[in-house]
Amino acid sequence: MEPNDGDDEEEFGFSRNYFLAKELRGSGKKSARKLSDIDLVDEQELRAAASKIPTKHEKEIISLLTSYKSLYPKWVFELRCGFGLLLYGFGSKKALLEDFASTELIDCGVIVINGYLQSINIKNVVITLAGILWDQLKTKRITSMGSMSKIQQPSSSQSMEDLLAFLDGSHSKENDCFVCVVVHNIDGPGLRDSESQQYLARLASCSHVRLVASIDHVNAALLWDKKMVHTQFNWCWYHVPTFAPYKVEGVFFPFILACSGTAQNAKTAAIVLQSLTPNAQSVFKVLAEHQLAHSDEEGKHCMPISNLYTSCRERFLVSSQVTLNSHLTEFKDHELVKTRRHADGQDCLYIPLTSEALVKLLEEIG
């Protein structure tokens, strides 16, 4: 059977066009534009405009939230059995959790943690929980007055270990005396660090504490190991998509298309730095620490390249000027560091961030 010449010619033509397109794309001139060149809108204006956007399918969202109420008795039963509740799915679950707590958990003390805040004091949470449990024990008179007097009333002067021991103590023969912690966004920025998650896990494992939480990040489960999930948190997972907008949770995150403020500048720079090598991050820290130390001195906050090289070499961060220059090139490409000519003719380096933003950035990169 003879080959089809037409098909071969068509295939050859397709291959030639493919490689020609690749060659032209590779040789094309790259755009020199940067994100900083875009004329961004003021954040307040952008927020005001966003607040006027009407919510779509509002009736359907309310109907969906109402349909989840049939799960409330099951959730209460599982809490009483010692499990924790973890709600996940697209949409804000804040209204759902608050409705559940206000209708079904009225017999026990409830404390709410807003994990979407930028910073949260876990010890204050534990102190408050211990105080609520103490009041419950006194009110219900589960123990006799004699044995109650032997138990030390929790206070802020006690250590975390003592407070957790009180919450986990056998103060009653029954298990119906507990306090409930409702955590909005347990994977939020204020609780995402390892220490906070460890304390929350230990808190959830206390005999007089029950945990109800929501997650929104797709990789939230990576915050916990097997012991935390199955032994301490003891989660019962529930897929409850609400499709409700993240209005409250989103207030604390700056708009990408708005003029960048201190927090956004620090966060953007942190993302770039975290993609670099540890040595590069350490070199950047040397420059940042110098700038913060001389922030009040006119002209001295800039660091001469020779001084930076000496400091980095003493700390064994670089072995030659060539190595330092490669790090500086990376910093300059990402606009993390800029150069300024000093009065004596030396090239000096500085970070184009305010002192406040620089402190936040150093906290971000640890």
CSV table of C-alpha atoms in Angstrom, one decimal, residues 91-252:
chain,number,residue,atom,x,y,z
A,91,GLY,CA,-17.7,30.0,51.2
A,92,SER,CA,-17.6,31.7,54.6
A,93,LYS,CA,-18.8,29.5,57.4
A,94,LYS,CA,-18.8,32.2,60.1
A,95,ALA,CA,-22.6,32.7,60.1
A,96,LEU,CA,-23.1,28.9,60.2
A,97,LEU,CA,-20.8,28.4,63.2
A,98,GLU,CA,-22.2,31.3,65.1
A,99,ASP,CA,-25.8,30.2,64.5
A,100,PHE,CA,-24.9,26.7,65.7
A,101,ALA,CA,-23.2,28.0,68.9
A,102,SER,CA,-25.9,30.5,69.7
A,103,THR,CA,-28.8,27.9,69.4
A,104,GLU,CA,-27.3,24.6,70.5
A,105,LEU,CA,-24.4,25.4,72.9
A,106,ILE,CA,-26.2,27.8,75.2
A,107,ASP,CA,-25.9,25.4,78.2
A,108,CYS,CA,-22.1,25.5,78.1
A,109,GLY,CA,-19.6,28.3,78.0
A,110,VAL,CA,-18.5,29.3,74.5
A,111,ILE,CA,-15.4,31.3,73.4
A,112,VAL,CA,-14.9,32.5,69.8
A,113,ILE,CA,-11.4,32.8,68.2
A,114,ASN,CA,-11.2,34.7,65.0
A,115,GLY,CA,-8.3,33.0,63.2
A,116,TYR,CA,-8.5,35.4,60.3
A,117,LEU,CA,-6.9,38.1,62.5
A,118,GLN,CA,-3.2,38.8,62.0
A,119,SER,CA,-2.2,38.0,65.6
A,120,ILE,CA,-3.9,36.0,68.4
A,121,ASN,CA,-2.8,35.5,72.0
A,122,ILE,CA,-3.3,31.8,72.7
A,123,LYS,CA,-2.5,32.2,76.4
A,124,ASN,CA,-5.3,34.7,76.8
A,125,VAL,CA,-7.7,32.2,75.2
A,126,VAL,CA,-6.6,29.5,77.6
A,127,ILE,CA,-7.0,31.8,80.7
A,128,THR,CA,-10.5,32.7,79.6
A,129,LEU,CA,-11.5,29.1,79.1
A,130,ALA,CA,-10.2,28.2,82.5
A,131,GLY,CA,-12.1,31.0,84.1
A,132,ILE,CA,-15.4,29.9,82.3
A,133,LEU,CA,-14.8,26.3,83.5
A,134,TRP,CA,-14.2,27.5,87.1
A,135,ASP,CA,-17.5,29.4,87.0
A,136,GLN,CA,-19.4,26.4,85.7
A,137,LEU,CA,-18.0,24.1,88.4
A,138,LYS,CA,-19.0,26.6,91.0
A,139,THR,CA,-22.5,27.1,89.6
A,140,LYS,CA,-23.4,23.5,89.0
A,141,ARG,CA,-21.8,22.4,92.3
A,142,ILE,CA,-20.6,19.2,90.6
A,143,THR,CA,-18.0,18.8,93.4
A,144,SER,CA,-18.5,19.4,97.1
A,145,MET,CA,-17.5,22.8,98.5
A,146,GLY,CA,-14.7,21.2,100.5
A,147,SER,CA,-13.0,19.6,97.4
A,148,MET,CA,-13.7,22.8,95.4
A,149,SER,CA,-11.7,24.9,97.9
A,150,LYS,CA,-8.7,22.7,97.3
A,151,ILE,CA,-8.6,23.5,93.6
A,152,GLN,CA,-6.7,26.7,92.8
A,153,GLN,CA,-8.6,29.2,90.9
A,154,PRO,CA,-7.0,29.8,87.5
A,155,SER,CA,-5.3,33.1,86.9
A,156,SER,CA,-3.1,34.9,84.4
A,157,SER,CA,0.0,34.3,86.6
A,158,GLN,CA,-0.2,30.6,86.1
A,159,SER,CA,1.8,28.8,83.4
A,160,MET,CA,0.2,27.3,80.3
A,161,GLU,CA,1.0,23.8,81.6
A,162,ASP,CA,-1.0,24.5,84.9
A,163,LEU,CA,-3.9,26.0,83.0
A,164,LEU,CA,-4.1,23.1,80.5
A,165,ALA,CA,-3.8,20.7,83.5
A,166,PHE,CA,-6.8,22.4,85.1
A,167,LEU,CA,-8.9,22.1,81.8
A,168,ASP,CA,-7.9,18.4,81.6
A,169,GLY,CA,-8.5,17.7,85.3
A,170,SER,CA,-11.1,15.2,86.7
A,171,HIS,CA,-13.1,17.8,88.5
A,172,SER,CA,-16.3,15.9,88.1
A,173,LYS,CA,-17.5,12.3,87.8
A,174,GLU,CA,-19.6,13.3,84.8
A,175,ASN,CA,-18.5,14.5,81.3
A,176,ASP,CA,-21.3,17.0,80.7
A,177,CYS,CA,-19.3,19.9,82.1
A,178,PHE,CA,-17.3,21.4,79.3
A,179,VAL,CA,-16.5,24.6,77.5
A,180,CYS,CA,-16.6,25.0,73.8
A,181,VAL,CA,-14.1,26.8,71.6
A,182,VAL,CA,-15.4,28.0,68.2
A,183,VAL,CA,-12.5,28.8,65.8
A,184,HIS,CA,-13.2,30.7,62.6
A,185,ASN,CA,-10.4,29.8,60.2
A,186,ILE,CA,-8.2,27.6,62.3
A,187,ASP,CA,-5.8,27.8,59.3
A,188,GLY,CA,-5.8,31.6,59.3
A,189,PRO,CA,-2.7,33.8,59.5
A,190,GLY,CA,-2.9,34.3,63.3
A,191,LEU,CA,-3.0,30.6,64.0
A,192,ARG,CA,-0.9,29.1,61.1
A,193,ASP,CA,2.4,28.8,63.0
A,194,SER,CA,3.4,25.4,64.5
A,195,GLU,CA,3.3,26.6,68.2
A,196,SER,CA,-0.3,27.9,68.0
A,197,GLN,CA,-1.4,24.6,66.3
A,198,GLN,CA,0.3,22.5,69.0
A,199,TYR,CA,-1.4,24.5,71.8
A,200,LEU,CA,-4.8,24.2,70.0
A,201,ALA,CA,-4.3,20.4,69.7
A,202,ARG,CA,-3.5,20.1,73.4
A,203,LEU,CA,-6.4,22.3,74.2
A,204,ALA,CA,-8.8,20.1,72.1
A,205,SER,CA,-7.5,17.0,73.9
A,206,CYS,CA,-8.5,18.4,77.3
A,207,SER,CA,-11.4,16.5,78.9
A,208,HIS,CA,-13.4,19.7,79.6
A,209,VAL,CA,-12.9,21.4,76.2
A,210,ARG,CA,-14.6,20.8,72.9
A,211,LEU,CA,-13.5,22.4,69.6
A,212,VAL,CA,-15.6,23.5,66.6
A,213,ALA,CA,-13.6,25.0,63.8
A,214,SER,CA,-13.6,25.9,60.1
A,215,ILE,CA,-10.9,25.7,57.5
A,216,ASP,CA,-10.6,27.4,54.0
A,217,HIS,CA,-7.1,26.8,52.7
A,218,VAL,CA,-6.8,23.8,50.4
A,219,ASN,CA,-3.6,22.6,52.2
A,220,ALA,CA,-4.9,23.2,55.8
A,221,ALA,CA,-4.6,19.6,56.7
A,222,LEU,CA,-0.8,19.8,56.3
A,223,LEU,CA,-0.7,21.8,59.5
A,224,TRP,CA,-1.3,18.6,61.6
A,225,ASP,CA,0.4,15.3,61.9
A,226,LYS,CA,-1.4,11.9,62.4
A,227,LYS,CA,-1.4,12.2,66.2
A,228,MET,CA,-2.9,15.7,66.2
A,229,VAL,CA,-5.7,14.7,63.8
A,230,HIS,CA,-6.8,11.4,65.3
A,231,THR,CA,-5.8,11.7,68.9
A,232,GLN,CA,-5.8,15.3,70.0
A,233,PHE,CA,-8.3,17.1,67.7
A,234,ASN,CA,-10.2,13.9,67.1
A,235,TRP,CA,-11.9,15.6,64.1
A,236,CYS,CA,-15.3,14.8,62.6
A,237,TRP,CA,-15.1,16.3,59.1
A,238,TYR,CA,-18.1,17.9,57.5
A,239,HIS,CA,-18.3,19.2,54.0
A,240,VAL,CA,-20.6,22.3,54.2
A,241,PRO,CA,-20.1,24.6,51.3
A,242,THR,CA,-22.0,27.8,51.9
A,243,PHE,CA,-21.0,29.9,48.9
A,244,ALA,CA,-21.3,32.9,51.2
A,245,PRO,CA,-18.8,35.8,50.6
A,246,TYR,CA,-15.8,36.2,52.9
A,247,LYS,CA,-16.8,39.8,53.8
A,248,VAL,CA,-15.5,39.8,57.4
A,249,GLU,CA,-12.5,37.5,56.8
A,250,GLY,CA,-11.4,39.5,53.8
A,251,VAL,CA,-11.3,42.9,55.6
A,252,PHE,CA,-7.8,42.1,57.1
